[in-house]
Coordinates of C-alpha atoms and ligand atoms in Angstrom, one line a residue:
X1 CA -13.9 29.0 -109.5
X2 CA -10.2 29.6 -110.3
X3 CA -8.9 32.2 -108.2
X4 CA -5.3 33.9 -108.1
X5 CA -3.9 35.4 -104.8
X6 CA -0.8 37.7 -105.6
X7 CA 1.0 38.3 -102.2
X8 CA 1.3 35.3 -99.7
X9 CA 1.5 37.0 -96.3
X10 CA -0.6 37.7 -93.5
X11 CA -3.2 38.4 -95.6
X12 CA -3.0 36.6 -98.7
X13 CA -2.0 33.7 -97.2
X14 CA -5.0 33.4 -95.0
X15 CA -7.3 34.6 -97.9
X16 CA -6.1 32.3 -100.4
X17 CA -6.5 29.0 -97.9
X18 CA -9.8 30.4 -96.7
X19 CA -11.1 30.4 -99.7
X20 CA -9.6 27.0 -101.0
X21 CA -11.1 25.6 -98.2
X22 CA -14.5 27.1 -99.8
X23 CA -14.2 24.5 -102.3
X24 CA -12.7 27.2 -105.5
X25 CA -9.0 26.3 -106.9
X26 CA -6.6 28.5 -105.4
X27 CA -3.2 29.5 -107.1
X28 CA -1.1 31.9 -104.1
X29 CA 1.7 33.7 -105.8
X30 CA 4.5 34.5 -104.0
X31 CA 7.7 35.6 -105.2
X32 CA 9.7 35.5 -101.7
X33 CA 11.6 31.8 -102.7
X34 CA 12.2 30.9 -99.1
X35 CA 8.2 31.6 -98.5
X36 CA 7.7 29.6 -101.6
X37 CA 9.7 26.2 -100.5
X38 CA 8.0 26.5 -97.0
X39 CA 4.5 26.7 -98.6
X40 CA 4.8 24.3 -100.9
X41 CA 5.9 21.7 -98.0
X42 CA 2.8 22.9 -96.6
X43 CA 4.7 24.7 -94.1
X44 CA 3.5 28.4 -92.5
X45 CA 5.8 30.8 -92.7
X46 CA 3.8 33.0 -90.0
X47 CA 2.1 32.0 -86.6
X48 CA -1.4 31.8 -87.1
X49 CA -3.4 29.7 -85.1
X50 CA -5.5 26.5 -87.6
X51 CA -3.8 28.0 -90.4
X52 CA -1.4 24.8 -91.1
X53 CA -4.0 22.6 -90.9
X54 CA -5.8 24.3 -93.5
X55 CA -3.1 24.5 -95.9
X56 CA -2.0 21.2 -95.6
X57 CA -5.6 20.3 -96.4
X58 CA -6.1 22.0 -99.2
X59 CA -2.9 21.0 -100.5
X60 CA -3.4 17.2 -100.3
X61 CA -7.2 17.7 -101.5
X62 CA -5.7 19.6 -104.9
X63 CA -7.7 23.3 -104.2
X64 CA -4.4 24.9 -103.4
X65 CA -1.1 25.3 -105.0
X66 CA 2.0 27.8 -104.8
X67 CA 3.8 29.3 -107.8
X68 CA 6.1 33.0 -108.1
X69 CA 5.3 32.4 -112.0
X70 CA 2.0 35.1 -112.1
X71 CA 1.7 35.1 -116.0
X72 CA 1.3 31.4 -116.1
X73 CA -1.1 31.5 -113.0
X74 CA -3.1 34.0 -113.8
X75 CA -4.1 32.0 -117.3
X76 CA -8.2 31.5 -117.4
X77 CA -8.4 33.1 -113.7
X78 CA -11.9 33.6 -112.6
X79 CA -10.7 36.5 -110.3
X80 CA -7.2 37.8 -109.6
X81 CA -6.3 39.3 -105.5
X82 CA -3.8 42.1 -105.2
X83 CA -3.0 41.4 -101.6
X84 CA 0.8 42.6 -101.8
X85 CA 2.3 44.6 -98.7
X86 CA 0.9 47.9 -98.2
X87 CA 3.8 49.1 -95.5
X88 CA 4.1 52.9 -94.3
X89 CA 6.3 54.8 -96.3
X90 CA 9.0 55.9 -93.5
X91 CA 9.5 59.1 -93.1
X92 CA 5.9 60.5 -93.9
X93 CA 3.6 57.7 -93.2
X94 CA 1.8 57.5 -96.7
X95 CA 0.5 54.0 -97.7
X96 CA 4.0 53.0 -100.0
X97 CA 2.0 51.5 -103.0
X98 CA 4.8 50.1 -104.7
X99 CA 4.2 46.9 -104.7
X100 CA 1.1 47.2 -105.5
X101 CA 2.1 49.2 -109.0
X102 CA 4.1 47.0 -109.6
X103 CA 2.2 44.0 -109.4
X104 CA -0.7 46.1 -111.7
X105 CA 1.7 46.6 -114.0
X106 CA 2.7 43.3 -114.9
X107 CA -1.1 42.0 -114.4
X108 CA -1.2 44.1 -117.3
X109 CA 1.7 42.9 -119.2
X110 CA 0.3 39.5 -118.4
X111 CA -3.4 39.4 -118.9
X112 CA -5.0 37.4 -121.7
X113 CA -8.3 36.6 -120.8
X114 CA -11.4 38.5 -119.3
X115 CA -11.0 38.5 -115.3
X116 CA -11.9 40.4 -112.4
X117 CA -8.9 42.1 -110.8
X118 CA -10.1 42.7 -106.8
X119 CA -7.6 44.4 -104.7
X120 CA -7.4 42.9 -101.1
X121 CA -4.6 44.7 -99.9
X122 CA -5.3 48.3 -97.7
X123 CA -5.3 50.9 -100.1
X124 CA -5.7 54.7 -100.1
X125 CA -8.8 56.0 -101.5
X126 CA -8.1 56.2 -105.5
X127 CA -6.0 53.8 -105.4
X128 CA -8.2 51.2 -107.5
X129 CA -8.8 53.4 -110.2
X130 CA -5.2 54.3 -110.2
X131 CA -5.1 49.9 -110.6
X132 CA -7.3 50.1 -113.2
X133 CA -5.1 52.8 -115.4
X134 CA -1.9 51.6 -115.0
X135 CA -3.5 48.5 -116.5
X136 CA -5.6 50.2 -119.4
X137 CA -2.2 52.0 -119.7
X138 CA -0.1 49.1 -120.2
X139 CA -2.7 46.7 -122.3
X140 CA -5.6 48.6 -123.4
X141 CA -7.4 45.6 -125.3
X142 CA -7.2 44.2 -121.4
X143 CA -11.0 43.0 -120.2
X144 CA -11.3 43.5 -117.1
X145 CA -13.3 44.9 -114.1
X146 CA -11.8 46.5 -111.4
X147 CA -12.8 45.6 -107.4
X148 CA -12.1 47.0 -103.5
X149 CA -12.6 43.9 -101.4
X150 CA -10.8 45.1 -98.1
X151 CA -10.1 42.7 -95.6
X152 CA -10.6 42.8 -91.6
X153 CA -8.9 40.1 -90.2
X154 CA -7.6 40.3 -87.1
X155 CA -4.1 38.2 -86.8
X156 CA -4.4 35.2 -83.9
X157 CA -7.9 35.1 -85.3
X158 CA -7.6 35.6 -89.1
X159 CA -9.8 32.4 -90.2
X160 CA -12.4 32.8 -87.7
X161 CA -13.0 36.2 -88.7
X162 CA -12.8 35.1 -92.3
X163 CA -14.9 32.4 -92.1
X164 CA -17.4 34.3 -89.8
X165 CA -16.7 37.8 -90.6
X166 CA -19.6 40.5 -89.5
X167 CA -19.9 41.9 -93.5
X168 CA -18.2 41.8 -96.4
X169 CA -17.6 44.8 -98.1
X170 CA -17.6 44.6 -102.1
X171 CA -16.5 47.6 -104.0
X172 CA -17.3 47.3 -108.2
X173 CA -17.9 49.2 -110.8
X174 CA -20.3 46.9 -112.8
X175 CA -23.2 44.1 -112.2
X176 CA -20.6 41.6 -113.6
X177 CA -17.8 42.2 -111.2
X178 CA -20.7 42.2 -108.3
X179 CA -22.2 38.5 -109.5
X180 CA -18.1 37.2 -109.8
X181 CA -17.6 38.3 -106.1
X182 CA -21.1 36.9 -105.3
X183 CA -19.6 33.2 -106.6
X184 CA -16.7 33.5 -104.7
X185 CA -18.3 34.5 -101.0
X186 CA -21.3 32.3 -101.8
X187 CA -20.4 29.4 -99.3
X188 CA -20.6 32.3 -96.7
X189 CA -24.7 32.5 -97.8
X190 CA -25.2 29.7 -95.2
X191 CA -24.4 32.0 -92.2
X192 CA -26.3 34.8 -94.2
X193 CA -23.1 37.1 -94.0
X194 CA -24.1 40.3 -95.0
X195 CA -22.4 41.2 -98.3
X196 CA -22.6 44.8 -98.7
X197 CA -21.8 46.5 -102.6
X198 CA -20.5 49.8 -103.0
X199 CA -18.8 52.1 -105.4
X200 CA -14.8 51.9 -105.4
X201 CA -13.9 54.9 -103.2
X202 CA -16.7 53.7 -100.6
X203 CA -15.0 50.2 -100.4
X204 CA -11.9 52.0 -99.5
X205 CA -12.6 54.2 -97.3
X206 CA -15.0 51.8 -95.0
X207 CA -11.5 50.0 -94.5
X208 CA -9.8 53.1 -93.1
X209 CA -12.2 54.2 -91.1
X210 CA -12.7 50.9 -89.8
X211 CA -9.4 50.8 -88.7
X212 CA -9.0 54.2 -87.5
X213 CA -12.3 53.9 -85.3
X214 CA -10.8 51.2 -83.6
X215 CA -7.9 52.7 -82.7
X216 CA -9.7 55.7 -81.7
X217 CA -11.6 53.9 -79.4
X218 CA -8.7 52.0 -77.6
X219 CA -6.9 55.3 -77.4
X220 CA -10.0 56.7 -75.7
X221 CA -10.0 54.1 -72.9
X222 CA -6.6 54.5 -72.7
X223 CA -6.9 58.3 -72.2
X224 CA -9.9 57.3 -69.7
X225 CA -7.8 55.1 -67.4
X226 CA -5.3 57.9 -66.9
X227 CA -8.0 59.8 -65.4
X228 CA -9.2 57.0 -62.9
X229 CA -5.7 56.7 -61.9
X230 CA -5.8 60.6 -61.2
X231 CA -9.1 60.1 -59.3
X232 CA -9.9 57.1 -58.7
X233 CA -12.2 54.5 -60.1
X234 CA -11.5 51.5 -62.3
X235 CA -11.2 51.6 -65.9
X236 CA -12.7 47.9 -66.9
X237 CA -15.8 48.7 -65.0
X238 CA -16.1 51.9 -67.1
X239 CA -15.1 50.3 -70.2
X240 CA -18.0 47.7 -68.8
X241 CA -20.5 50.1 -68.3
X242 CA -20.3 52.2 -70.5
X243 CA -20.0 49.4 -73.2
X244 CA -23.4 47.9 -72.3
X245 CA -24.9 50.9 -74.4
X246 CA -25.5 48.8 -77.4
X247 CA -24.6 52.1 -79.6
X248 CA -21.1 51.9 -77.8
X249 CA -20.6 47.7 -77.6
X250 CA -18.1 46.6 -75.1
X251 CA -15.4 44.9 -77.4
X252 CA -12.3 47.1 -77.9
X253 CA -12.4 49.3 -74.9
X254 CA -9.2 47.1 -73.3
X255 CA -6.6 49.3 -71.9
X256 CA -3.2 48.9 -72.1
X257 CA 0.1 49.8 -73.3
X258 CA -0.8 51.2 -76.5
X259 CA -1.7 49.8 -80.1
X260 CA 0.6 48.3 -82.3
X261 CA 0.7 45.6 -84.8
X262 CA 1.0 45.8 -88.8
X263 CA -2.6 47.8 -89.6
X264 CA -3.7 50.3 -86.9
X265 CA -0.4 52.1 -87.3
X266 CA 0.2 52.2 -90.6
X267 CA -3.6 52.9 -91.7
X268 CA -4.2 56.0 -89.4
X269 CA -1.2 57.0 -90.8
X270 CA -2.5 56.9 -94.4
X271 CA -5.7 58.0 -93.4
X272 CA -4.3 61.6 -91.5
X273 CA -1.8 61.9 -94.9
X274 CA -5.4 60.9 -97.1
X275 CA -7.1 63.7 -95.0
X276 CA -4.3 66.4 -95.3
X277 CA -3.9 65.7 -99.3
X278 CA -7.5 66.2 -100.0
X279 CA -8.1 69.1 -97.4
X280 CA -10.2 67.3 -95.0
X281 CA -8.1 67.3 -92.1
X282 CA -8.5 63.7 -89.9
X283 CA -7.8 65.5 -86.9
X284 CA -9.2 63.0 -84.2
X285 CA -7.1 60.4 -85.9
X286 CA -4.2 62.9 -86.2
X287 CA -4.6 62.8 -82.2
X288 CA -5.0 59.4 -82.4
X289 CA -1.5 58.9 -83.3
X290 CA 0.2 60.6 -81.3
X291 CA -1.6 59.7 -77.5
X292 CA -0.6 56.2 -78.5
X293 CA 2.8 56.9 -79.5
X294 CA 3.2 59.1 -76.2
X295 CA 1.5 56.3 -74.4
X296 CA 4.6 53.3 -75.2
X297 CA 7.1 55.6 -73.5
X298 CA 4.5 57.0 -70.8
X299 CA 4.7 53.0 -69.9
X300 CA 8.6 53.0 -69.5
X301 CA 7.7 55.9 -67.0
X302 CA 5.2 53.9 -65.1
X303 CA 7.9 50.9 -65.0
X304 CA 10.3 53.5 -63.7
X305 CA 7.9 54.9 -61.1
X306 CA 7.2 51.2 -59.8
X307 CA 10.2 50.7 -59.4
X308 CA 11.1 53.5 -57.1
X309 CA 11.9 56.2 -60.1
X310 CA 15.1 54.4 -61.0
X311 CA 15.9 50.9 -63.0
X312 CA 19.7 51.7 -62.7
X313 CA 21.2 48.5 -62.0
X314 CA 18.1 46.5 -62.0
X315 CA 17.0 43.1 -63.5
X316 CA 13.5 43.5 -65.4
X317 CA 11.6 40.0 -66.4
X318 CA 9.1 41.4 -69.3
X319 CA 6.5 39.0 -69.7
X320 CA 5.6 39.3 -73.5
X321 CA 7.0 41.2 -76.7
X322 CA 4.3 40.5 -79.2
X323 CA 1.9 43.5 -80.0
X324 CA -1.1 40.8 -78.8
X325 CA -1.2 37.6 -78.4
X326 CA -1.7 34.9 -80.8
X327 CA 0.7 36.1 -83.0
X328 CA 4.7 36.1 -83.8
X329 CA 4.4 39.8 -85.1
X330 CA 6.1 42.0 -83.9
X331 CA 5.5 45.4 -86.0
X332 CA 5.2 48.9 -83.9
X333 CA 5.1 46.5 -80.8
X334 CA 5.1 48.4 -77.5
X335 CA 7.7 46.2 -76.7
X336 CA 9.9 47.9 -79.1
X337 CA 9.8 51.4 -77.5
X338 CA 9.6 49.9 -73.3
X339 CA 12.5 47.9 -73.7
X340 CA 15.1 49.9 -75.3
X341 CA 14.3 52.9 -72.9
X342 CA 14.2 50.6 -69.9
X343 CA 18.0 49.9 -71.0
X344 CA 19.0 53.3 -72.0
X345 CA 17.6 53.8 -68.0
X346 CA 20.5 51.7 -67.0
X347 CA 18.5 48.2 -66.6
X348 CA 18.9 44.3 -67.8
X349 CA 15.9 42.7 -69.2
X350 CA 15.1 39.2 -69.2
X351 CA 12.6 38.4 -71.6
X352 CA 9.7 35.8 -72.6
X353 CA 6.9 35.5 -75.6
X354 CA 5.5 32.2 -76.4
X355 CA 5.9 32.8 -80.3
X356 CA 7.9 36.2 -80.8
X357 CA 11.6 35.5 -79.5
X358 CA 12.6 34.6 -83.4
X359 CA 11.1 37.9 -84.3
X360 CA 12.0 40.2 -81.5
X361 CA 15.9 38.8 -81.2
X362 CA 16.0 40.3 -84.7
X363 CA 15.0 44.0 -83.3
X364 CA 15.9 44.3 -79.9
X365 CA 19.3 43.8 -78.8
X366 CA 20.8 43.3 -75.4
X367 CA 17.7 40.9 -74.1
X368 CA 18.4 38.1 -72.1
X369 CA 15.3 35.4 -73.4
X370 CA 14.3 32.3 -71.1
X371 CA 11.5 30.3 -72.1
X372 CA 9.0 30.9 -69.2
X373 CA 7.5 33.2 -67.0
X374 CA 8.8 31.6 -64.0
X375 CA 12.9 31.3 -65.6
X376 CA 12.3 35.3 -66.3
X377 CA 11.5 36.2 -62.7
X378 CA 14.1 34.5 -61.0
X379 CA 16.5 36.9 -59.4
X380 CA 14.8 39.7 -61.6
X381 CA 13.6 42.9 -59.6
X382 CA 10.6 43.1 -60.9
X383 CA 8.2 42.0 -63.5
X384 CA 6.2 43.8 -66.3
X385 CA 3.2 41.9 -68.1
X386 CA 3.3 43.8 -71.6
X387 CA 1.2 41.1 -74.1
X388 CA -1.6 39.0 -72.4
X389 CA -0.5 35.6 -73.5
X390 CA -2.5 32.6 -71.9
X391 CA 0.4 31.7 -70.9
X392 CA 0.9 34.3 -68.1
X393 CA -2.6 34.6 -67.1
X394 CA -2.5 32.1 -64.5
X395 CA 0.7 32.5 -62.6
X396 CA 1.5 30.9 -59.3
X397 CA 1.7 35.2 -58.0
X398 CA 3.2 33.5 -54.6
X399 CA 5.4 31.7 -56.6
X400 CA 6.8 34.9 -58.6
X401 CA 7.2 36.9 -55.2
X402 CA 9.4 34.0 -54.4
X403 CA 11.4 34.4 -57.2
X404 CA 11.8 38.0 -57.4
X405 CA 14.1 40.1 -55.2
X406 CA 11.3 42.4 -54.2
X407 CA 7.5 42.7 -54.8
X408 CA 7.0 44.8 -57.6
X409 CA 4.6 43.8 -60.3
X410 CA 3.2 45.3 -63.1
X411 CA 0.6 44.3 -65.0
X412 CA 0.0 46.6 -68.1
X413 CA -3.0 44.6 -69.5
X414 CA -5.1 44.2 -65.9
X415 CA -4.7 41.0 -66.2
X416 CA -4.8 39.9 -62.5
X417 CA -7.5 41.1 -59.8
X418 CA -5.7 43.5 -57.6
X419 CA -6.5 40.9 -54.5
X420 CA -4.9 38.1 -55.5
X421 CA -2.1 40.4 -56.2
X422 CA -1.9 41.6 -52.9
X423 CA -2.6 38.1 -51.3
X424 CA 0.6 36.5 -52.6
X425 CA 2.8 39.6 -51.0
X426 CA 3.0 41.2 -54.8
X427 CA 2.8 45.3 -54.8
X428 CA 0.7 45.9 -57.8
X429 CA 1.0 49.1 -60.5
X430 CA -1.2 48.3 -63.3
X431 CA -3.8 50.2 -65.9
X432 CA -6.7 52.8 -64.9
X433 CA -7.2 51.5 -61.4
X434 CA -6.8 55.0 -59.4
X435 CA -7.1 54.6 -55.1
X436 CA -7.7 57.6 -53.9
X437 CA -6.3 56.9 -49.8
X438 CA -9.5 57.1 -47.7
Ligands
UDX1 C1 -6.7 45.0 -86.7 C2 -8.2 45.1 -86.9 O1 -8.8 44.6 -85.7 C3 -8.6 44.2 -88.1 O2 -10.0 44.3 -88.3 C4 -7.8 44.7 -89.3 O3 -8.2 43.9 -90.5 C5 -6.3 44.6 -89.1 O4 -6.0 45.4 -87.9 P1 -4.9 43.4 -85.6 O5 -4.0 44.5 -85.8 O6 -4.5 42.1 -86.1 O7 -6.4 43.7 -86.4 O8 -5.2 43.2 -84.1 P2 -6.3 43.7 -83.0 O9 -6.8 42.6 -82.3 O10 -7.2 44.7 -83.7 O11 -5.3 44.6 -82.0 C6 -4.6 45.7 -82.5 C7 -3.9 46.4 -81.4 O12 -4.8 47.0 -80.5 C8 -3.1 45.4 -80.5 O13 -1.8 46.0 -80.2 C9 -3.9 45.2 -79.3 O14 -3.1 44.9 -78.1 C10 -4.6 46.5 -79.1 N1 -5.9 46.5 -78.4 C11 -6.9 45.8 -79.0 C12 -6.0 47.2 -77.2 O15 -5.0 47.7 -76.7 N2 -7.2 47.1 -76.6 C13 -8.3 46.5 -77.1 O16 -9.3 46.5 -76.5 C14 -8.1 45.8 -78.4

């Protein structure tokens, strides 16, 4: 099939490979002329792990090409993505759709053949209807069908989860549209990957709450370890047993610093503003949103308390920016808030992230960045763990104590066993692990 992927990033990007590397004839559109160079070198702009050996692949095997000309690319197109930004709108946190208008309205300018228009992108409920107007609107001879086709990759394991993904959810108005987006998953029949068809608003709204139950669940183990650090008890053995009830599951009970990244954010945003437009308040996700946001600074506080309820004066090495590992992004990072209040508290921070320093040099200013774990601790008086790269999961601890002018370590993703902690001299604070003094 001939497919066209408007919108190159994150998302697109790893849709539009994925699905070259299913054998159909991919045509990404990207409009971004920096982007487009890159791509068409068979370079990736973003980190994500297998991705540039897939491109490259499907570039020399002719399935996938890159063009910012979308009226000639979308000429005798089988099916058509939307995957364009969906970013919060600042100030109130609705979905800003713009992009995705705008990229309707010239479909509409543009089409000349039947085609199936499928929207990838994360979009309010309505908003594919509101696609398929603005289309009618601007060419109403246009033939096409209209589709929700929401993605759930996570980034540092986009292909993976497209390649393997638990379901895929198919929202159509019409048997025709259904049997096009049949064609397009069918190399994923082999793996007998459930491909469940639903009206337009269902599509949608399985995304958001996808999203948001995720994030509700972190925030409650997050909420959860506070307590076992009020009264003792350790928060992975809860999240453990607890998640061995098969109607729980154990993945996503991690604690930590927070959520961040470029979808929990931004889509239990739009789901609380969704909720509050159409009187059906979302008010577990409302709370949602703000424990975690409380929860980034309630880390500075914990940094602070570590280190003796003052940071004036004080070197900090901050093992990881990113907001998880596997990535370069660095969007509503908890990084983001940590830092910039550890300095306001009077501290230096010397920083390291396997693959976000480009990024983060662009957003947080007075950092001093060193290339290792080991380079950040020297001298420093004392060391945070914020993203669990590989790359710090097997320090030499002794070797850190060494290094550092006193013993204080904190580990905000539990990383390390409080024992071998201990054993190399290292006084630990870390997340949900309460000792009540016997
Ligand atoms: C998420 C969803 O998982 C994915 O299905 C959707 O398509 C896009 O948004 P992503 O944001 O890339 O994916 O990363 P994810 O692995 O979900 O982590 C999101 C945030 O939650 C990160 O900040 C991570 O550190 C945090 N997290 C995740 C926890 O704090 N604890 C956990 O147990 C899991």
């Amino acid at each position: 099939m001939k497919i066209v992927m408007i919108g190159a990033g994150y998302v697109g990007l790893v849709s539009g490979v994925c699905f070259s590397d299913f054998g159909h004839h991919v045509i990404c559109v990207e409009k971004d002329q920096t982007k487009l160079v890159k791509l068409r070198a068979g370079e990736v702009p973003i980190f994500e792990p297998g991705l540039d050996v897939l491109l490259k692949r499907n570039i020399n095997e002719g399935r996938l090409e890159f063009s910012d000309d979308l009226a000639t690319s979308i000429v005798d197109a089988d099916a058509v993505f939307i995957a364009v930004g969906t970013p919060a709108r600042r100030g109130d946190g609705f979905a800003d759709l713009t992009y995705v208008y705008e990229t309707a309205k010239e479909l509409g300018e543009k089409l000349t053949n039947d085609t199936v228009i499928i929207t990838k992108s994360t979009v309010p409920v309505g908003t594919n209807r509101e696609i398929k107007r603005i289309i009618t609107a601007c060419n109403p001879k246009a033939a096409f069908e209209i589709v929700s086709n929401p993605e759930f990759l996570r980034e540092g394991s986009a292909i993976e989860d497209f390649m393997r993904p638990d379901r895929v959810i198919v929202g159509v108005g019409s048997a025709e549209a259904e049997s096009v987006m049949r064609n397009i998953y069918r190399p994923l029949n082999i793996r007998e990957t459930p491909i469940m068809v639903t009206d337009l608003e269902t599509a949608e709204t399985i995304k958001y709450a996808a999203n948001a139950f995720l994030a509700m669940k972190i925030t409650f183990i997050n909420e959860i370890a506070d307590l076992c650090e009020k009264t003792g008890g350790d928060v992975q053995q809860v999240a453990k047993g607890i998640g061995l009830d098969t109607r729980i599951g154990g993945k996503f009970l991690h604690a930590g610093p927070g959520y961040g990244g470029s979808c929990f954010p931004k889509d239990t945003l739009a789901l609380v503003q969704t909720g509050q437009r159409y009187g059906a308040p979302q008010r577990i996700i409302e709370t949602v949103v703000a424990v975690n946001d409380a929860r980034k600074s309630a880390m500075t506080g914990k940094i602070l308390a570590a280190c003796g309820g003052s940071v004036k004066g004080k070197r900090i090495a901050v093992l990881g920016v990113t907001f998880k590992p596997n990535t370069d992004d660095m969007r509503d990072a908890p990084s983001l808030v940590i830092i910039p209040e550890l300095i306001a508290a009077g501290a230096s921070i010397t920083a390291c992230d396997p693959e976000g320093g480009d990024e983060a040099r662009k957003l947080l200013d007075g950092v001093d960045w060193v290339d290792d774990a080991y380079s950040a601790a020297d001298g420093a008086d004392a060391l945070v763990i914020i993203t669990e790269w590989n790359a710090f999961r097997g320090l030499d601890l002794a070797r850190i104590r060494q290094l550092l002018t006193t013993s204080v370590f904190i580990d905000l993703r539990n990383i390390y066993p409080p024992e071998e902690v201990s054993a190399a001299g290292l006084t630990l604070t870390n997340v949900g692990k309460g000792t009540i003094e016997s």
